[in-house]
mmCIF file of C-alpha atoms in Angstrom:
data_model
loop_
_atom_site.group_PDB
_atom_site.id
_atom_site.type_symbol
_atom_site.label_atom_id
_atom_site.label_comp_id
_atom_site.label_asym_id
_atom_site.label_seq_id
_atom_site.Cartn_x
_atom_site.Cartn_y
_atom_site.Cartn_z
ATOM 1 C CA GLY A 1407 66.423 114.740 138.264
ATOM 2 C CA PRO A 1408 67.405 118.422 138.023
ATOM 3 C CA ASN A 1409 66.294 119.160 141.594
ATOM 4 C CA CYS A 1410 67.267 117.472 144.862
ATOM 5 C CA ARG A 1411 64.927 118.088 147.765
ATOM 6 C CA LYS A 1412 66.071 118.141 151.359
ATOM 7 C CA VAL A 1413 64.181 115.604 153.439
ATOM 8 C CA HIS A 1414 64.580 115.271 157.229
ATOM 9 C CA GLY A 1415 68.134 116.578 157.272
ATOM 10 C CA SER A 1416 70.963 116.377 154.779
ATOM 11 C CA MET A 1417 72.136 113.539 152.574
ATOM 12 C CA PRO A 1418 75.739 114.569 151.816
ATOM 13 C CA ILE A 1419 77.231 113.511 148.505
ATOM 14 C CA SER A 1420 80.924 112.819 149.065
ATOM 15 C CA ASN A 1421 81.972 111.844 145.567
ATOM 16 C CA TYR A 1422 80.887 111.658 141.955
ATOM 17 C CA LYS A 1423 82.095 108.939 139.580
ATOM 18 C CA GLN A 1424 81.967 108.569 135.817
ATOM 19 C CA GLY A 1425 81.537 105.338 133.832
ATOM 20 C CA ASN A 1426 84.902 103.575 134.150
ATOM 21 C CA ALA A 1427 85.312 104.678 137.756
ATOM 22 C CA THR A 1428 81.857 103.255 138.474
ATOM 23 C CA LEU A 1429 82.889 99.863 137.085
ATOM 24 C CA HIS A 1430 86.015 99.883 139.259
ATOM 25 C CA LEU A 1431 83.920 100.785 142.278
ATOM 26 C CA TYR A 1432 81.273 98.141 141.469
ATOM 27 C CA PRO A 1433 83.091 95.360 139.546
ATOM 28 C CA HIS A 1434 79.924 93.235 139.454
ATOM 29 C CA PHE A 1435 78.580 95.735 136.889
ATOM 30 C CA LYS A 1436 81.453 95.123 134.456
ATOM 31 C CA PRO A 1437 79.307 92.900 132.175
ATOM 32 C CA LEU A 1438 77.596 96.164 131.154
ATOM 33 C CA GLN A 1439 80.694 96.829 129.050
ATOM 34 C CA LYS A 1440 79.396 94.215 126.617
ATOM 35 C CA ILE A 1441 76.441 96.500 125.811
ATOM 36 C CA LYS A 1442 77.833 99.100 123.443
ATOM 37 C CA GLY A 1443 77.558 102.697 124.629
ATOM 38 C CA VAL A 1444 76.332 102.089 128.187
ATOM 39 C CA VAL A 1445 79.585 102.866 130.005
ATOM 40 C CA ASP A 1446 79.695 106.399 128.577
ATOM 41 C CA TYR A 1447 76.411 107.180 130.337
ATOM 42 C CA LEU A 1448 77.157 105.596 133.717
ATOM 43 C CA THR A 1449 77.458 107.985 136.650
ATOM 44 C CA THR A 1450 77.615 107.336 140.383
ATOM 45 C CA GLU A 1451 76.858 109.549 143.348
ATOM 46 C CA ILE A 1452 78.174 108.330 146.697
ATOM 47 C CA SER A 1453 76.306 109.357 149.834
ATOM 48 C CA THR A 1454 77.777 109.181 153.338
ATOM 49 C CA SER A 1455 74.356 109.032 154.990
ATOM 50 C CA ARG A 1456 73.925 106.300 157.626
ATOM 51 C CA GLN A 1457 70.190 106.674 158.139
ATOM 52 C CA LYS A 1458 67.896 103.745 157.394
ATOM 53 C CA ARG A 1459 70.900 101.538 156.525
ATOM 54 C CA PHE A 1460 71.554 103.741 153.538
ATOM 55 C CA SER A 1461 75.154 102.523 153.316
ATOM 56 C CA LEU A 1462 73.877 99.018 152.546
ATOM 57 C CA VAL A 1463 71.754 100.100 149.584
ATOM 58 C CA THR A 1464 72.709 100.804 145.982
ATOM 59 C CA PHE A 1465 70.007 102.591 144.000
ATOM 60 C CA ILE A 1466 70.125 102.299 140.212
ATOM 61 C CA ASP A 1467 68.135 104.955 138.373
ATOM 62 C CA THR A 1468 67.331 104.004 134.795
ATOM 63 C CA PRO A 1469 66.390 106.554 132.117
ATOM 64 C CA GLY A 1470 62.766 107.391 131.500
ATOM 65 C CA LEU A 1471 61.323 105.920 128.315
ATOM 66 C CA VAL A 1472 59.256 107.780 125.750
ATOM 67 C CA ASP A 1473 57.509 106.739 122.560
ATOM 68 C CA GLY A 1474 58.119 108.154 119.127
ATOM 69 C CA ASP A 1475 61.337 108.643 117.206
ATOM 70 C CA MET A 1476 63.471 108.988 120.319
ATOM 71 C CA LYS A 1477 66.676 106.969 119.812
ATOM 72 C CA TYR A 1478 68.918 105.999 122.678
ATOM 73 C CA PRO A 1479 72.705 105.765 122.263
ATOM 74 C CA TYR A 1480 72.656 102.190 123.610
ATOM 75 C CA ASP A 1481 70.270 99.247 123.865
ATOM 76 C CA VAL A 1482 68.214 100.575 126.768
ATOM 77 C CA ASN A 1483 65.878 97.561 126.956
ATOM 78 C CA LYS A 1484 68.744 95.088 127.158
ATOM 79 C CA THR A 1485 70.429 97.226 129.803
ATOM 80 C CA ILE A 1486 67.320 97.474 131.986
ATOM 81 C CA LEU A 1487 66.677 93.724 131.737
ATOM 82 C CA TRP A 1488 70.260 92.972 132.780
ATOM 83 C CA LEU A 1489 70.005 95.364 135.721
ATOM 84 C CA GLY A 1490 66.692 93.760 136.678
ATOM 85 C CA GLN A 1491 68.439 90.423 136.888
ATOM 86 C CA MET A 1492 71.087 91.883 139.213
ATOM 87 C CA ALA A 1493 68.755 93.888 141.473
ATOM 88 C CA ASP A 1494 67.063 92.598 144.620
ATOM 89 C CA LEU A 1495 64.056 94.873 144.083
ATOM 90 C CA ILE A 1496 62.648 96.606 140.998
ATOM 91 C CA PHE A 1497 60.687 99.794 141.682
ATOM 92 C CA VAL A 1498 58.385 101.094 138.954
ATOM 93 C CA PHE A 1499 57.309 104.699 139.569
ATOM 94 C CA PHE A 1500 54.292 105.984 137.676
ATOM 95 C CA ASP A 1501 54.112 109.747 137.426
ATOM 96 C CA PRO A 1502 50.537 111.134 137.514
ATOM 97 C CA ILE A 1503 51.636 113.800 135.043
ATOM 98 C CA GLY A 1504 53.713 113.037 131.979
ATOM 99 C CA GLN A 1505 54.025 109.914 129.869
ATOM 100 C CA ALA A 1506 54.058 107.241 132.537
ATOM 101 C CA LEU A 1507 51.974 104.893 130.421
ATOM 102 C CA CYS A 1508 53.819 105.112 127.132
ATOM 103 C CA LYS A 1509 54.036 101.922 125.104
ATOM 104 C CA ARG A 1510 57.790 101.549 125.444
ATOM 105 C CA THR A 1511 57.583 101.776 129.238
ATOM 106 C CA LEU A 1512 54.755 99.258 129.464
ATOM 107 C CA ASN A 1513 56.615 96.841 127.183
ATOM 108 C CA ILE A 1514 59.740 96.777 129.347
ATOM 109 C CA VAL A 1515 57.695 96.662 132.575
ATOM 110 C CA GLU A 1516 55.746 93.690 131.231
ATOM 111 C CA GLU A 1517 58.961 91.898 130.296
ATOM 112 C CA LEU A 1518 60.499 92.602 133.702
ATOM 113 C CA ASN A 1519 57.357 91.406 135.442
ATOM 114 C CA ASP A 1520 57.371 88.220 133.375
ATOM 115 C CA LYS A 1521 60.948 87.378 134.424
ATOM 116 C CA PHE A 1522 61.190 88.857 137.928
ATOM 117 C CA VAL A 1523 57.657 89.031 139.283
ATOM 118 C CA ASP A 1524 58.770 88.614 142.926
ATOM 119 C CA LYS A 1525 61.020 91.670 142.672
ATOM 120 C CA MET A 1526 58.459 94.021 141.150
ATOM 121 C CA ARG A 1527 57.004 96.912 143.167
ATOM 122 C CA PHE A 1528 54.665 99.550 141.675
ATOM 123 C CA TYR A 1529 54.257 103.058 143.104
ATOM 124 C CA LEU A 1530 52.377 106.220 142.245
ATOM 125 C CA SER A 1531 55.091 108.844 142.659
ATOM 126 C CA LYS A 1532 54.530 112.593 143.138
ATOM 127 C CA ALA A 1533 51.126 111.770 144.570
ATOM 128 C CA ASP A 1534 50.938 115.272 146.078
ATOM 129 C CA GLU A 1535 50.765 116.702 142.543
ATOM 130 C CA ALA A 1536 47.789 114.598 141.492
ATOM 131 C CA GLY A 1537 45.194 116.990 142.901
ATOM 132 C CA HIS A 1538 42.548 115.989 145.425
ATOM 133 C CA GLU A 1539 41.957 112.476 146.689
ATOM 134 C CA ALA A 1540 39.322 111.824 144.033
ATOM 135 C CA ASP A 1541 41.776 112.892 141.339
ATOM 136 C CA ARG A 1542 44.463 110.606 142.765
ATOM 137 C CA GLN A 1543 42.104 107.652 142.833
ATOM 138 C CA LYS A 1544 41.108 108.378 139.248
ATOM 139 C CA VAL A 1545 44.758 108.522 138.148
ATOM 140 C CA MET A 1546 45.550 105.286 139.956
ATOM 141 C CA MET A 1547 42.549 103.553 138.412
ATOM 142 C CA GLN A 1548 43.637 104.663 134.938
ATOM 143 C CA ILE A 1549 47.170 103.366 135.518
ATOM 144 C CA VAL A 1550 45.963 100.036 136.917
ATOM 145 C CA GLN A 1551 43.521 99.593 134.032
ATOM 146 C CA GLU A 1552 46.263 100.238 131.486
ATOM 147 C CA LEU A 1553 48.572 97.787 133.247
ATOM 148 C CA CYS A 1554 45.920 95.087 133.477
ATOM 149 C CA LYS A 1555 45.333 95.321 129.731
ATOM 150 C CA ARG A 1556 48.713 93.651 129.362
ATOM 151 C CA PRO A 1557 48.489 89.838 129.800
ATOM 152 C CA GLY A 1558 51.792 89.769 131.656
ATOM 153 C CA LEU A 1559 50.643 92.414 134.152
ATOM 154 C CA ASN A 1560 47.031 91.357 134.689
ATOM 155 C CA ARG A 1561 46.816 90.014 138.217
ATOM 156 C CA CYS A 1562 44.531 90.136 141.224
ATOM 157 C CA GLY A 1563 45.194 92.431 144.155
ATOM 158 C CA PHE A 1564 47.241 94.974 142.234
ATOM 159 C CA ASP A 1565 48.948 97.087 144.898
ATOM 160 C CA MET A 1566 50.189 100.594 144.086
ATOM 161 C CA PRO A 1567 51.050 102.712 147.148
ATOM 162 C CA ALA A 1568 51.052 106.490 146.720
ATOM 163 C CA ILE A 1569 54.286 108.224 147.697
ATOM 164 C CA TYR A 1570 55.726 111.717 147.526
ATOM 165 C CA ILE A 1571 58.547 113.752 149.050
ATOM 166 C CA PRO A 1572 57.174 116.118 151.713
ATOM 167 C CA ASP A 1573 57.868 119.788 151.091
ATOM 168 C CA ALA A 1574 57.429 122.182 154.009
ATOM 169 C CA SER A 1575 57.240 125.160 151.652
ATOM 170 C CA LYS A 1576 54.065 123.842 150.051
ATOM 171 C CA GLN A 1577 50.570 123.784 151.397
ATOM 172 C CA ALA A 1578 49.772 120.681 153.432
ATOM 173 C CA VAL A 1579 48.508 117.844 151.268
ATOM 174 C CA ARG A 1580 45.688 115.658 152.492
ATOM 175 C CA CYS A 1581 47.200 112.504 151.109
ATOM 176 C CA VAL A 1582 48.524 109.496 152.971
ATOM 177 C CA ASN A 1583 52.215 109.219 152.173
ATOM 178 C CA GLN A 1584 53.185 105.542 152.059
ATOM 179 C CA ILE A 1585 56.869 106.179 151.514
ATOM 180 C CA GLU A 1586 57.657 104.525 154.856
ATOM 181 C CA GLU A 1587 56.334 101.288 153.365
ATOM 182 C CA VAL A 1588 59.028 101.601 150.724
ATOM 183 C CA CYS A 1589 61.675 101.994 153.420
ATOM 184 C CA LYS A 1590 60.357 98.966 155.305
ATOM 185 C CA ASP A 1591 60.396 96.903 152.123
ATOM 186 C CA ILE A 1592 64.003 97.907 151.482
ATOM 187 C CA GLU A 1593 65.030 97.122 155.075
ATOM 188 C CA LYS A 1594 63.312 93.738 154.882
ATOM 189 C CA THR A 1595 65.189 92.945 151.684
ATOM 190 C CA ILE A 1596 68.464 94.070 153.279
ATOM 191 C CA ASN A 1597 67.869 91.735 156.221
ATOM 192 C CA GLN A 1598 67.088 88.824 153.928
ATOM 193 C CA THR A 1599 70.094 89.558 151.729
ATOM 194 C CA VAL A 1600 72.469 89.804 154.701
ATOM 195 C CA GLN A 1601 71.166 86.564 156.204
ATOM 196 C CA ASN A 1602 71.328 84.797 152.854
ATOM 197 C CA ALA A 1603 74.876 86.063 152.303
ATOM 198 C CA LEU A 1604 76.012 84.853 155.734
ATOM 199 C CA ASN A 1605 74.294 81.500 155.272
ATOM 200 C CA SER A 1606 75.815 81.155 151.812
ATOM 201 C CA LEU A 1607 79.225 81.998 153.256
ATOM 202 C CA GLU A 1608 78.918 79.185 155.789
ATOM 203 C CA HIS A 1609 77.652 76.762 153.135
ATOM 204 C CA ASP A 1610 80.446 77.723 150.736
ATOM 205 C CA CYS A 1611 83.059 77.268 153.474
ATOM 206 C CA GLU A 1612 81.733 73.786 154.229
ATOM 207 C CA GLN A 1613 81.714 72.888 150.546
ATOM 208 C CA LEU A 1614 85.235 74.179 149.958
ATOM 209 C CA SER A 1615 86.564 72.437 153.057
ATOM 210 C CA SER A 1616 84.889 69.175 152.015
ATOM 211 C CA GLU A 1617 86.277 69.523 148.496
ATOM 212 C CA VAL A 1618 89.799 70.037 149.853
ATOM 213 C CA SER A 1619 89.453 66.982 152.119
ATOM 214 C CA LEU A 1620 88.110 64.949 149.199
ATOM 215 C CA ARG A 1621 90.967 65.961 146.895
ATOM 216 C CA ILE A 1622 93.569 65.165 149.542
ATOM 217 C CA SER A 1623 91.896 61.808 150.242
ATOM 218 C CA ARG A 1624 91.875 61.014 146.519
ATOM 219 C CA ASP A 1625 95.518 62.012 146.300
ATOM 220 C CA ASN A 1626 96.438 59.708 149.194
ATOM 221 C CA ASN A 1627 94.538 56.834 147.576
ATOM 222 C CA ALA A 1628 96.243 57.545 144.251
ATOM 223 C CA ARG A 1629 99.656 57.504 145.927
ATOM 224 C CA SER A 1630 98.863 54.172 147.593
ATOM 225 C CA GLU A 1631 97.635 52.673 144.322
ATOM 226 C CA ASN A 1632 100.678 54.035 142.489
ATOM 227 C CA LEU A 1633 102.963 52.377 145.034
ATOM 228 C CA SER A 1634 101.201 49.036 144.607
ATOM 229 C CA THR A 1635 101.051 49.380 140.825
ATOM 230 C CA GLY A 1636 104.690 50.415 140.647
ATOM 231 C CA GLY A 1637 105.712 47.386 142.718
ATOM 232 C CA ARG A 1638 103.847 44.994 140.441
ATOM 233 C CA GLY A 1639 105.276 46.649 137.350
ATOM 234 C CA LEU A 1640 108.799 46.477 138.776
ATOM 235 C CA CYS A 1641 108.483 42.757 139.578
ATOM 236 C CA LEU A 1642 107.125 41.955 136.123
ATOM 237 C CA GLY A 1643 109.802 44.085 134.490
ATOM 238 C CA LEU A 1644 112.612 42.356 136.384
ATOM 239 C CA PHE A 1645 111.156 38.961 135.516
ATOM 240 C CA GLY A 1646 110.815 39.935 131.866
ATOM 241 C CA LEU A 1647 114.458 41.070 131.776
ATOM 242 C CA ALA A 1648 115.780 38.123 133.798
ATOM 243 C CA LEU A 1649 114.701 35.429 131.337
ATOM 244 C CA PRO A 1650 116.491 36.748 128.212
ATOM 245 C CA SER A 1651 119.431 37.826 130.369
ATOM 246 C CA LEU A 1652 119.874 34.252 131.622
ATOM 247 C CA LEU A 1653 119.623 32.880 128.099
ATOM 248 C CA LEU A 1654 122.238 35.345 126.832
ATOM 249 C CA LEU A 1655 124.483 34.663 129.839
ATOM 250 C CA ASN A 1656 124.264 30.911 129.302
ATOM 251 C CA LEU A 1657 125.001 31.355 125.597
ATOM 252 C CA ALA A 1658 128.037 33.533 126.359
ATOM 253 C CA LEU A 1659 129.425 31.132 128.977
ATOM 254 C CA ARG A 1660 129.132 28.096 126.736
ATOM 255 C CA ASN A 1661 130.638 29.729 123.642
ATOM 256 C CA ALA A 1662 133.364 31.998 125.038
ATOM 257 C CA PRO A 1663 136.871 30.527 125.616
ATOM 258 C CA GLU A 1664 137.555 29.708 129.280
ATOM 259 C CA GLU A 1665 140.905 31.536 129.179
ATOM 260 C CA VAL A 1666 139.134 34.786 128.257
ATOM 261 C CA LEU A 1667 136.494 34.309 130.973
ATOM 262 C CA PHE A 1668 139.124 33.520 133.630
ATOM 263 C CA SER A 1669 141.252 36.494 132.635
ATOM 264 C CA TYR A 1670 138.363 38.993 132.768
ATOM 265 C CA LEU A 1671 136.151 37.587 135.542
ATOM 266 C CA GLY A 1672 138.386 35.373 137.616
ATOM 267 C CA PRO A 1673 138.012 31.658 138.399
ATOM 268 C CA ARG A 1674 135.598 32.031 141.318
ATOM 269 C CA VAL A 1675 133.145 34.225 139.421
ATOM 270 C CA VAL A 1676 133.243 31.942 136.386
ATOM 271 C CA GLU A 1677 132.628 28.853 138.534
ATOM 272 C CA PHE A 1678 129.702 30.614 140.253
ATOM 273 C CA LEU A 1679 128.172 31.573 136.897
ATOM 274 C CA TYR A 1680 128.580 28.013 135.616
ATOM 275 C CA LEU A 1681 126.731 26.679 138.668
ATOM 276 C CA PHE A 1682 124.082 29.412 138.389
ATOM 277 C CA THR A 1683 123.306 28.590 134.765
ATOM 278 C CA LEU A 1684 123.657 24.823 135.164
ATOM 279 C CA PRO A 1685 119.861 24.141 135.397
ATOM 280 C CA LEU A 1686 119.307 26.149 132.237
ATOM 281 C CA GLN A 1687 122.127 24.263 130.497
ATOM 282 C CA VAL A 1688 120.599 20.935 131.546
ATOM 283 C CA LEU A 1689 117.176 21.938 130.235
ATOM 284 C CA SER A 1690 118.736 23.213 127.032
ATOM 285 C CA GLY A 1691 120.607 19.930 126.590
ATOM 286 C CA MET A 1692 117.385 17.960 126.918
ATOM 287 C CA LEU A 1693 115.877 19.751 123.933
ATOM 288 C CA PRO A 1694 116.478 18.384 120.445
ATOM 289 C CA ASP A 1695 118.655 20.571 118.262
ATOM 290 C CA SER A 1696 115.810 20.994 115.777
ATOM 291 C CA ILE A 1697 113.564 22.895 118.207
ATOM 292 C CA ARG A 1698 116.151 24.519 120.471
ATOM 293 C CA LEU A 1699 116.288 27.752 118.456
ATOM 294 C CA GLY A 1700 112.495 27.935 118.285
ATOM 295 C CA VAL A 1701 112.202 27.521 122.054
ATOM 296 C CA MET A 1702 114.711 30.314 122.623
ATOM 297 C CA LEU A 1703 112.820 32.621 120.272
ATOM 298 C CA ALA A 1704 109.563 31.739 122.056
ATOM 299 C CA LEU A 1705 111.162 32.569 125.417
ATOM 300 C CA PHE A 1706 112.354 35.916 124.040
ATOM 301 C CA ALA A 1707 108.821 36.613 122.766
ATOM 302 C CA ILE A 1708 107.384 35.745 126.190
ATOM 303 C CA SER A 1709 109.898 38.103 127.793
ATOM 304 C CA ILE A 1710 108.851 40.930 125.482
ATOM 305 C CA PHE A 1711 105.191 40.229 126.280
ATOM 306 C CA ILE A 1712 105.934 40.306 130.023
ATOM 307 C CA LEU A 1713 107.772 43.616 129.605
ATOM 308 C CA LEU A 1714 104.776 45.092 127.785
ATOM 309 C CA ILE A 1715 102.506 43.941 130.619
ATOM 310 C CA ALA A 1716 104.939 45.489 133.107
ATOM 311 C CA LYS A 1717 104.793 48.808 131.256
ATOM 312 C CA TRP A 1718 100.985 48.705 131.192
ATOM 313 C CA GLN A 1719 100.866 47.833 134.884
ATOM 314 C CA SER A 1720 103.228 50.695 135.719
ATOM 315 C CA ARG A 1721 100.824 53.418 134.548
ATOM 316 C CA LEU A 1722 100.503 55.832 137.461
ATOM 317 C CA LYS A 1723 97.558 58.003 138.421
ATOM 318 C CA PRO A 1724 98.151 61.778 138.553
ATOM 319 C CA ILE A 1725 98.931 63.083 142.024
ATOM 320 C CA LEU A 1726 99.264 66.513 143.594
ATOM 321 C CA THR A 1727 102.636 68.138 143.856
ATOM 322 C CA ARG A 1728 103.909 69.140 147.277
ATOM 323 C CA GLN A 1729 103.206 72.780 146.495
ATOM 324 C CA GLU A 1730 99.632 72.016 145.398
ATOM 325 C CA LYS A 1731 98.957 69.915 148.471
ATOM 326 C CA ARG A 1732 100.420 72.577 150.755
ATOM 327 C CA THR A 1733 98.269 75.230 149.062
ATOM 328 C CA LEU A 1734 95.116 73.151 149.600
ATOM 329 C CA LEU A 1735 95.946 72.560 153.257
ATOM 330 C CA GLU A 1736 96.642 76.276 153.770
ATOM 331 C CA ALA A 1737 93.297 77.139 152.147
ATOM 332 C CA GLN A 1738 91.500 74.655 154.379
ATOM 333 C CA SER A 1739 93.248 76.063 157.435
ATOM 334 C CA TYR A 1740 92.323 79.627 156.367
ATOM 335 C CA LEU A 1741 88.666 78.655 156.028
ATOM 336 C CA ARG A 1742 88.660 76.913 159.397
ATOM 337 C CA ASP A 1743 90.693 79.417 161.422
ATOM 338 C CA TYR A 1744 89.692 82.739 159.833
ATOM 339 C CA VAL A 1745 86.648 82.689 157.552
ATOM 340 C CA LYS A 1746 84.324 80.617 159.763
ATOM 341 C CA PRO A 1747 85.075 82.606 162.962
ATOM 342 C CA LYS A 1748 84.737 85.829 160.934
ATOM 343 C CA LYS A 1749 81.331 84.694 159.686
ATOM 344 C CA GLN A 1750 80.252 83.928 163.256
ATOM 345 C CA ARG A 1751 81.354 87.393 164.427
ATOM 346 C CA LEU A 1752 79.533 89.035 161.518
ATOM 347 C CA TYR A 1753 76.366 87.117 162.334
ATOM 348 C CA GLU A 1754 76.562 88.134 165.998
ATOM 349 C CA GLU A 1755 77.222 91.757 165.023
ATOM 350 C CA TYR A 1756 74.263 91.684 162.626
ATOM 351 C CA LEU A 1757 71.990 90.287 165.347
ATOM 352 C CA ARG A 1758 73.161 92.935 167.828
ATOM 353 C CA GLN A 1759 72.470 95.690 165.305
ATOM 354 C CA SER A 1760 69.051 94.235 164.526
ATOM 355 C CA VAL A 1761 68.123 94.153 168.206
ATOM 356 C CA ALA A 1762 69.480 97.678 168.708
ATOM 357 C CA ASP A 1763 67.479 98.984 165.743
ATOM 358 C CA TYR A 1764 64.366 97.299 167.076
ATOM 359 C CA ASP A 1765 64.888 98.806 170.530
ATOM 360 C CA LEU A 1766 65.321 102.237 168.990
#
């Protein structure tokens, strides 16, 4: 708003950021860039106040909505709905003076309530400007009646605390200020969010560590299976090559002149090869000449079939490289030696602060 009131001391503003700087400061808001025109209207004020855990809270103030021909430079409804999804709490402030109950406001409030009912909180703001207590009750009744006319907002036990910012320069107002209830609600949400974040951190660490162990175990199993598969493929491949090699060797020994064999291989080698291929020569001699060629072709076909089986058997499963495996082990070690102890220290620090705040 145009005026900032001083409440119980100062709330120093240390910096002021425009749209792109805001997205760099809060990268989780970068999806807003997909909504045309929003970034140009983003601004951020950073406060250094430490009271009431102020440093743990990010307030998002959305533009007021009015009926009529008012056109916004961006899709304001889509923006508010996206912010509602991101926020932990959604505060709806109804002003006793002005257009708090305009149709456009009620439409977006109803849609927010339909999607995020547990986050919704309704307040009568500027309650000190609503006149006497009877006037305030009348205003609140009118607001509640208008809200309950909407099917999505009609519910039992509609709670709408009255809040206002105390001003020492004004005459004392005989109105119960329930703004402390707002602070308590925020602190409760902070506590829940911190605990949920720490619990999620521990759960995520366990999941990541288990996933690393599982991937390494799968890799070890794949390596073992590849070794076994490779051995079988090698044996079949050697057998498939040995059979035609023996047939060709026997054919060469029986048809080549002995003088040529002796001159190139030597007598001892030639005699050894003759003895080595003797069983094959005997079997070949037992076959009739009419089927000998067919048997040799059949043996060659069997050899080719065995080689194809060897190739199929030699298919290896994908495994991790040394660099990938080392990276996984380093990540697991980082989770175990740094992240988990850090989470434990954060939890202990949070508990100490909670106890200290309670004692205060």
